[in-house]
PDB file of C-alpha atoms in Angstrom:
ATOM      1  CA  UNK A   1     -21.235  17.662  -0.833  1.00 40.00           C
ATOM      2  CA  UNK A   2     -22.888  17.180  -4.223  1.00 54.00           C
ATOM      3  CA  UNK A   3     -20.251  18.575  -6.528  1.00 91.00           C
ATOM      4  CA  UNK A   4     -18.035  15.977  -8.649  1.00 93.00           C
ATOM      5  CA  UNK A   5     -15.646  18.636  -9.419  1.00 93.00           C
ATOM      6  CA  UNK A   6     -14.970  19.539  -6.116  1.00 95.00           C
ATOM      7  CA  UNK A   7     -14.295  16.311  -4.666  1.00 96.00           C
ATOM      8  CA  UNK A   8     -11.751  14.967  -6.821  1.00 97.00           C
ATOM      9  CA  UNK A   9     -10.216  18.428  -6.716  1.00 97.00           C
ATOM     10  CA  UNK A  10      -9.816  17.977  -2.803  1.00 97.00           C
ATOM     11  CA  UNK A  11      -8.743  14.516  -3.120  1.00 98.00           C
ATOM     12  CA  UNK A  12      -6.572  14.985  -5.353  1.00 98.00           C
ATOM     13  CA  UNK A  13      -4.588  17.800  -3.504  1.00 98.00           C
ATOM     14  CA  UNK A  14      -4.856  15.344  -0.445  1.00 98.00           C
ATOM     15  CA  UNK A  15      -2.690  12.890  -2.228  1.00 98.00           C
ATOM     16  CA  UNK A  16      -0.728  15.273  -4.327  1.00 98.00           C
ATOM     17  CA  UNK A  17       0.669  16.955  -0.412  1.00 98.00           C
ATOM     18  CA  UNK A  18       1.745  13.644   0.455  1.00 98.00           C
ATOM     19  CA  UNK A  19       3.615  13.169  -2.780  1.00 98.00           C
ATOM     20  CA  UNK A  20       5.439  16.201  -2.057  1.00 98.00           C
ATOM     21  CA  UNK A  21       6.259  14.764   1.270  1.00 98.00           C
ATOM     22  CA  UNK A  22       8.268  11.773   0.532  1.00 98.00           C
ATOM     23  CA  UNK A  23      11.741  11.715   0.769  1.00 98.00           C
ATOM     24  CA  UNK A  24      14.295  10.234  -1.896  1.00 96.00           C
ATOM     25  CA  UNK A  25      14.745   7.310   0.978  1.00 97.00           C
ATOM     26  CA  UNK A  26      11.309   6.637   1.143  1.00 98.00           C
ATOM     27  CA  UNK A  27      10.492   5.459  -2.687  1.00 98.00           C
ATOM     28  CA  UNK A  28      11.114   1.712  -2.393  1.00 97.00           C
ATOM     29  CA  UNK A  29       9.510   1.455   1.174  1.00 97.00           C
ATOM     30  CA  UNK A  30       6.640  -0.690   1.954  1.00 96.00           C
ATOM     31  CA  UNK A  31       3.080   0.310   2.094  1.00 96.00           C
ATOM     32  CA  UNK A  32      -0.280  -1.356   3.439  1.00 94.00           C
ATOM     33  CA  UNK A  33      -0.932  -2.521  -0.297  1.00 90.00           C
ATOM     34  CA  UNK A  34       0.462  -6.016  -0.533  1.00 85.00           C
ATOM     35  CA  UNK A  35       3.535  -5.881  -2.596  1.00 89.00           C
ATOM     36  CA  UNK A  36       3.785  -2.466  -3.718  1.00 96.00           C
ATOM     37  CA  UNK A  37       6.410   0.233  -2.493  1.00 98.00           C
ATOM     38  CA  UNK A  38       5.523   3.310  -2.278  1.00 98.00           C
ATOM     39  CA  UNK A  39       6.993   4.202  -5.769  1.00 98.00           C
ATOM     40  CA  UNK A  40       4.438   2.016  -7.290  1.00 97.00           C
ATOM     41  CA  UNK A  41       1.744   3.260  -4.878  1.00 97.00           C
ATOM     42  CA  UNK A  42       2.209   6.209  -7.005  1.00 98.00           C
ATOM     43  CA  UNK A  43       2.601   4.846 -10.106  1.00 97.00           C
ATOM     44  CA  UNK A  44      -0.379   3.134  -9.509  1.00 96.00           C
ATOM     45  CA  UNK A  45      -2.588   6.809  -8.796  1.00 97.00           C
ATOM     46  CA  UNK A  46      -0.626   8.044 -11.746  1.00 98.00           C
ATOM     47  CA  UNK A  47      -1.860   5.366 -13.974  1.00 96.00           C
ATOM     48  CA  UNK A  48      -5.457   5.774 -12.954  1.00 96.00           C
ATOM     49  CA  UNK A  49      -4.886   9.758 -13.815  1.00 97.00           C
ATOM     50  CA  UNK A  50      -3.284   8.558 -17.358  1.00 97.00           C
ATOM     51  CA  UNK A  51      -6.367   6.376 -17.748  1.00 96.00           C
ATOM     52  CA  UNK A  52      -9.091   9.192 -16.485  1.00 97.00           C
ATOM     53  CA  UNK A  53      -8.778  11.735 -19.896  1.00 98.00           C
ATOM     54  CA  UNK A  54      -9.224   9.584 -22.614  1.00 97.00           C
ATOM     55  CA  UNK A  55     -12.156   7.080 -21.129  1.00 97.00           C
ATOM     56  CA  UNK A  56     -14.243  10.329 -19.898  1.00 96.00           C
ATOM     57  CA  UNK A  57     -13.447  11.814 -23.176  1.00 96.00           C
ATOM     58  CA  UNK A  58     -15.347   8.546 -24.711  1.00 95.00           C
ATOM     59  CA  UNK A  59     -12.279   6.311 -25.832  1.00 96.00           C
ATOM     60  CA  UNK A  60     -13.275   2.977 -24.561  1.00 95.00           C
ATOM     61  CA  UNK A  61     -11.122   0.722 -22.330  1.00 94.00           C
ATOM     62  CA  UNK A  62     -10.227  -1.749 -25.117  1.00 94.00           C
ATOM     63  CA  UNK A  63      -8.712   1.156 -27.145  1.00 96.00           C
ATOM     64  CA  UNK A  64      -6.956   2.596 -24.103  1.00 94.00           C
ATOM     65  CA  UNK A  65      -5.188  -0.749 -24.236  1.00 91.00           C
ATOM     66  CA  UNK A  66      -1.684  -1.232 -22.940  1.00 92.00           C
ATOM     67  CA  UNK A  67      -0.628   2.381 -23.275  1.00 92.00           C
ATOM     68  CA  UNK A  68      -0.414   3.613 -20.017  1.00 95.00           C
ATOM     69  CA  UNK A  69       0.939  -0.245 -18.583  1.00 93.00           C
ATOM     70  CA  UNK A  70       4.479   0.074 -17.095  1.00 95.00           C
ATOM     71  CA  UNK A  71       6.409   3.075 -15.310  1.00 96.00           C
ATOM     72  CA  UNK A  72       4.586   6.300 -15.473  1.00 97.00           C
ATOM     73  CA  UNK A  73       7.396   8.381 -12.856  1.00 98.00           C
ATOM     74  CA  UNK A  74      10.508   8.036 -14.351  1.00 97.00           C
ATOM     75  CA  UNK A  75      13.491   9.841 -13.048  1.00 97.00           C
ATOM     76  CA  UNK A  76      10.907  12.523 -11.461  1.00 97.00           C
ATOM     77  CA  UNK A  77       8.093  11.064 -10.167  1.00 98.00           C
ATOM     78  CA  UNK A  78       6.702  14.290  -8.276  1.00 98.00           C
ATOM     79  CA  UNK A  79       6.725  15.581 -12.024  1.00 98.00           C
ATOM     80  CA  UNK A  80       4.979  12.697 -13.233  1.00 98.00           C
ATOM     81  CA  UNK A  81       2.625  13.205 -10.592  1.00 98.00           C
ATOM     82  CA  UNK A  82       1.707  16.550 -11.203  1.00 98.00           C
ATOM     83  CA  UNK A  83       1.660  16.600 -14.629  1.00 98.00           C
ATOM     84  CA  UNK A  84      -0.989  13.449 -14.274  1.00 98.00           C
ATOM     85  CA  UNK A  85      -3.033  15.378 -12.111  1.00 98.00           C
ATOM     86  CA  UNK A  86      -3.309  18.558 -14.210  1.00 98.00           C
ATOM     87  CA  UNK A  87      -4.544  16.513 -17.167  1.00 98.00           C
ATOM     88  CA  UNK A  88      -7.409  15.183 -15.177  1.00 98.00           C
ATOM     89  CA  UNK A  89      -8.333  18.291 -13.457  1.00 97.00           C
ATOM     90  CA  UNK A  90      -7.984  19.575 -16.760  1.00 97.00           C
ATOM     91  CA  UNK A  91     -10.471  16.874 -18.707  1.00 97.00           C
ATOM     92  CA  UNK A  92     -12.379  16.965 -15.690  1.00 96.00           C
ATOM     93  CA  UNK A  93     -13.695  20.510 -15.913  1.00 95.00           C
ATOM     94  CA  UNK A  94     -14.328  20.277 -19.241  1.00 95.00           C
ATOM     95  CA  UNK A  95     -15.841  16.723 -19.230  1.00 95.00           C
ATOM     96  CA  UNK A  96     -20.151  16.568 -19.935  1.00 96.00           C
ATOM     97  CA  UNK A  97     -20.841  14.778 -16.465  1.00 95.00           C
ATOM     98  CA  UNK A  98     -23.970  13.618 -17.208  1.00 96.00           C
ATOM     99  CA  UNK A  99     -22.971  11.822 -20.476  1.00 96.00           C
ATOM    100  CA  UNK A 100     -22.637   8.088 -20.163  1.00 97.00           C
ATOM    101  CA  UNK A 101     -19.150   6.439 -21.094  1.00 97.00           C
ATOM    102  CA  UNK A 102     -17.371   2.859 -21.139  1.00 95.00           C
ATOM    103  CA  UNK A 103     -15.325   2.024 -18.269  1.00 92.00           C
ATOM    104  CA  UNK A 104     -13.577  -1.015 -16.716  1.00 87.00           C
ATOM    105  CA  UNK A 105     -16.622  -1.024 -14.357  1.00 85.00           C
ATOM    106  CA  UNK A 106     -19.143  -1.423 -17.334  1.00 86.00           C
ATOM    107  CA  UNK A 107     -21.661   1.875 -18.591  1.00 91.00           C
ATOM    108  CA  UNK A 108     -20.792   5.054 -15.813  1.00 93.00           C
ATOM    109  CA  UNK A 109     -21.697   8.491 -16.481  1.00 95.00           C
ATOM    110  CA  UNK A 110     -18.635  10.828 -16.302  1.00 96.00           C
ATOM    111  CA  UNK A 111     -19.719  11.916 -12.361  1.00 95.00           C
ATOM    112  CA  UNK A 112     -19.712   8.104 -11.303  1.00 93.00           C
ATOM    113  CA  UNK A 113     -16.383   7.492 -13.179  1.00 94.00           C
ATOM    114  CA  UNK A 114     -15.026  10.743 -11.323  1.00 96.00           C
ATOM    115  CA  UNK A 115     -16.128   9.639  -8.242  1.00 93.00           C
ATOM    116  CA  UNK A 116     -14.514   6.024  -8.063  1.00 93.00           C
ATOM    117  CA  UNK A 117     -11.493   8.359  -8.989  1.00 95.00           C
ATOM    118  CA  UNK A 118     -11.935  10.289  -6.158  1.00 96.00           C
ATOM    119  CA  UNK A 119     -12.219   7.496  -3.487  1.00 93.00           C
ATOM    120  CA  UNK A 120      -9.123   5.902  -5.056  1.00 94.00           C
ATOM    121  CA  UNK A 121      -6.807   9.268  -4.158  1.00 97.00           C
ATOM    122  CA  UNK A 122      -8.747   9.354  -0.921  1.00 96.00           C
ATOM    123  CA  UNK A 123      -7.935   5.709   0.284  1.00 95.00           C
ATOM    124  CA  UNK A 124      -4.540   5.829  -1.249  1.00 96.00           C
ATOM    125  CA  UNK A 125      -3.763   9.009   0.743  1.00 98.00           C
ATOM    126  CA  UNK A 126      -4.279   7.639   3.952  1.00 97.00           C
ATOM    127  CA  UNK A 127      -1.579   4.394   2.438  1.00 97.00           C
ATOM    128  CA  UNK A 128       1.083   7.052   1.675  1.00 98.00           C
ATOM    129  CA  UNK A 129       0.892   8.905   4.538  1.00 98.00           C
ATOM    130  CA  UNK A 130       0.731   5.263   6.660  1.00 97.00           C
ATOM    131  CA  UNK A 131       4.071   4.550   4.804  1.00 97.00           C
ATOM    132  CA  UNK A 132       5.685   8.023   4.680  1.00 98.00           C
ATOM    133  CA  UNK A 133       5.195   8.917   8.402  1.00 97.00           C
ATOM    134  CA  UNK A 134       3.085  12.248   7.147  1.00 97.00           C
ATOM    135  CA  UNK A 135      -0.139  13.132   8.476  1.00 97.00           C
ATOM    136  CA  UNK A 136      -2.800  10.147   8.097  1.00 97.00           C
ATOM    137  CA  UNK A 137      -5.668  12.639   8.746  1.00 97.00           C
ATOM    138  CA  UNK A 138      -8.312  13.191   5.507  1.00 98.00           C
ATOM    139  CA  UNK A 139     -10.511  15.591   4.278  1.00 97.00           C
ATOM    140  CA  UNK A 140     -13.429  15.098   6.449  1.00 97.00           C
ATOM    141  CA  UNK A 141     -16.378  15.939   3.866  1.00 96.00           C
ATOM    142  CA  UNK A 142     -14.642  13.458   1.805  1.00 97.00           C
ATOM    143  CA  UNK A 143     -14.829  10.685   4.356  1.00 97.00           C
ATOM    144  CA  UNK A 144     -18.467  11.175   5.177  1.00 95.00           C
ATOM    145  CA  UNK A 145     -19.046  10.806   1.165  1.00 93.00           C
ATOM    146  CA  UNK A 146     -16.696   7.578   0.711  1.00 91.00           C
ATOM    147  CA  UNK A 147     -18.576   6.022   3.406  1.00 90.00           C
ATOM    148  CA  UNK A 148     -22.054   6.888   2.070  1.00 89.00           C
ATOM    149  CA  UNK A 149     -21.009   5.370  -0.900  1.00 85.00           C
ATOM    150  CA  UNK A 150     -19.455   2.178  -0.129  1.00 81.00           C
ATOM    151  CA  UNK A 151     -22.749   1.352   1.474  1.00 78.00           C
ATOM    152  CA  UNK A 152     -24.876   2.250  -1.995  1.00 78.00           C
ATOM    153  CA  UNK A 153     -22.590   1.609  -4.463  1.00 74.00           C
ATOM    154  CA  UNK A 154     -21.573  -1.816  -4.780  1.00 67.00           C
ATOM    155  CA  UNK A 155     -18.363  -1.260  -7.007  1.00 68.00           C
ATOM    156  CA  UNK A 156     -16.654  -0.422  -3.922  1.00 67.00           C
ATOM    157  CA  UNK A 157     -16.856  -3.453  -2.767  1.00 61.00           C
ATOM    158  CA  UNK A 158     -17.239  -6.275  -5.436  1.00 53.00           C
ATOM    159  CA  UNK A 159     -19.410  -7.683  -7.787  1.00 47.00           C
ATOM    160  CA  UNK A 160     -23.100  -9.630  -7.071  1.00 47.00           C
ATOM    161  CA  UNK A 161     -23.049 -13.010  -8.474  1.00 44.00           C
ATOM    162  CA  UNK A 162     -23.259 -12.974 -12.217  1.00 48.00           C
ATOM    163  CA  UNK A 163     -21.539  -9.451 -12.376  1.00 48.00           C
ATOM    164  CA  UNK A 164     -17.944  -9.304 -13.773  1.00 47.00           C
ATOM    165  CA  UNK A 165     -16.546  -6.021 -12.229  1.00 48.00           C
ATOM    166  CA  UNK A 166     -13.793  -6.404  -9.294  1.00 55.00           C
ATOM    167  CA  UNK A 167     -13.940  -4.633  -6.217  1.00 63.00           C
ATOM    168  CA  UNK A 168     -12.137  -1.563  -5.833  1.00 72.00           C
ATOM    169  CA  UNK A 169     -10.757  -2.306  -2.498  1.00 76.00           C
ATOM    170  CA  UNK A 170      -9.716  -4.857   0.156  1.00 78.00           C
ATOM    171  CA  UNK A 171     -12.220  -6.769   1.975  1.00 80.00           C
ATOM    172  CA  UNK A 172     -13.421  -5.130   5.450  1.00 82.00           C
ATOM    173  CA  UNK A 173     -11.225  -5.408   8.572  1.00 87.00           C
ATOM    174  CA  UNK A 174     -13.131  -5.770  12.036  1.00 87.00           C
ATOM    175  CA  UNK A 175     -13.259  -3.095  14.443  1.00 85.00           C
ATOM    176  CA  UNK A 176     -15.352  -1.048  17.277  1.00 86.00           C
ATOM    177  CA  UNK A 177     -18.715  -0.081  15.910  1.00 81.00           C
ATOM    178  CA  UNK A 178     -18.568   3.281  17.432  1.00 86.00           C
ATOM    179  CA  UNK A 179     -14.724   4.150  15.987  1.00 92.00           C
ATOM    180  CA  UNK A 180     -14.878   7.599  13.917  1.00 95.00           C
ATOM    181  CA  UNK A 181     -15.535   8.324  10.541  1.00 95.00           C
ATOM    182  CA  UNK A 182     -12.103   7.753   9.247  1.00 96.00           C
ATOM    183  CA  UNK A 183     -11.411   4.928  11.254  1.00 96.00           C
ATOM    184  CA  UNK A 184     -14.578   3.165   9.755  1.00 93.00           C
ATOM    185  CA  UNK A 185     -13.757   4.135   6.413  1.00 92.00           C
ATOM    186  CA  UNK A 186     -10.176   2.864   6.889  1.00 94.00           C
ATOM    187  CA  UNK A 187     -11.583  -0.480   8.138  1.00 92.00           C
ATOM    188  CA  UNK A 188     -14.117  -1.148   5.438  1.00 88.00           C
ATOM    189  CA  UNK A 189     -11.854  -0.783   2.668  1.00 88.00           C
ATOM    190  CA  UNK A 190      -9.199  -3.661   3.987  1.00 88.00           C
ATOM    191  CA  UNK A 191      -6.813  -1.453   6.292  1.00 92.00           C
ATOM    192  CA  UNK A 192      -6.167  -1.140   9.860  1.00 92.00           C
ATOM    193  CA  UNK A 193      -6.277   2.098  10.949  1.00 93.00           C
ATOM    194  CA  UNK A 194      -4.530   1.480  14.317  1.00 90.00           C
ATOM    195  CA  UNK A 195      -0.783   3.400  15.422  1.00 83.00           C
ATOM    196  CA  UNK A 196       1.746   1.070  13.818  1.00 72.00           C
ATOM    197  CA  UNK A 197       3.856  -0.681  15.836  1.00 62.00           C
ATOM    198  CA  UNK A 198       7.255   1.197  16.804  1.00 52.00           C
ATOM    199  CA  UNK A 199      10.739  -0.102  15.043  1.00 47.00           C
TER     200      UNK A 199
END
């Protein structure tokens, strides 16, 4: 699967389904990110979507500031959520993906910055649907792709000494060697993909 646009498209619907899903009960439940509920889960995706326009539109990171800091959902956060995701679908499509913009990860071109997007509303599916009780299966074309890149691309997993950029995800969690796709993928970004526990 070679095509940017098509990725975070699929992603994005992934996480946008789960969105949907959760009930009015379910906002200020738990979720296998340390300390956040699955309101800020959200927030969180939300704020990456807020941040996506202007930086692949060339506004650096320093000018992007503060502005999107804070709630993004307000009293409608399936609202906030889609009208996120438009705008980056949007800027997306329209975006040069060749050209070369700042980001919090230093000099990208608009497909890498797209693409750390994209594994972002692919992990962070799986965590909603963990903490909603929906459907924790993902796109599989977009599994076989995260895990090709988090074994090239060293964003996904931290910075080399002397390099400033954080890691985009947990540390690795030990499991079977042989466990599927998903289940690897799961693992190697700080999750444990098994049932959870009953009650």
């Amino acid at each position: 699967m070679d095509n940017v646009q098509e990725m975070l498209v699929r992603a994005l619907d992934g996480f946008g389904q789960r969105v949907h899903a959760v009930a009015r009960s379910q906002w200020a439940g738990s979720t296998p990110c340390d300390l956040w509920s699955v309101r800020d889960l959200v927030n969180h995706m939300v704020w990456i979507l807020r941040w996506t326009p202007p930086l692949i539109a060339g506004t650096s990171p320093a000018e992007v500031g503060t502005r999107f800091d804070g709630d993004l959902l307000g009293d409608d956060p399936v609202a906030a959520w889609a009208d996120a995701e438009h705008a980056t679908r949007q800027a997306a499509r329209e975006a040069d993906h060749d050209r070369k913009i700042a980001t919090p990860y230093g000099e990208l071109t608009v497909s890498e910055f797209l693409e750390l997007v994209t594994a972002e509303a692919l992990i962070h599916t799986w965590d909603l649907a963990r903490s909603i009780g929906a459907d924790e299966t993902l796109d599989p074309g977009l599994v076989g792709e995260a895990l090709g890149r988090y074994r090239t691309n060293r964003l996904y997993h931290g910075s080399a000494p002397g390099e400033s950029w954080p890691a985009l995800f947990d540390p690795p969690v030990a499991g079977p060697s042989d466990a599927d796709p998903q289940s690897q993928l799961i693992r190697l970004v700080g999750r444990d993909p098994a049932p959870a526990a009953a009650g």
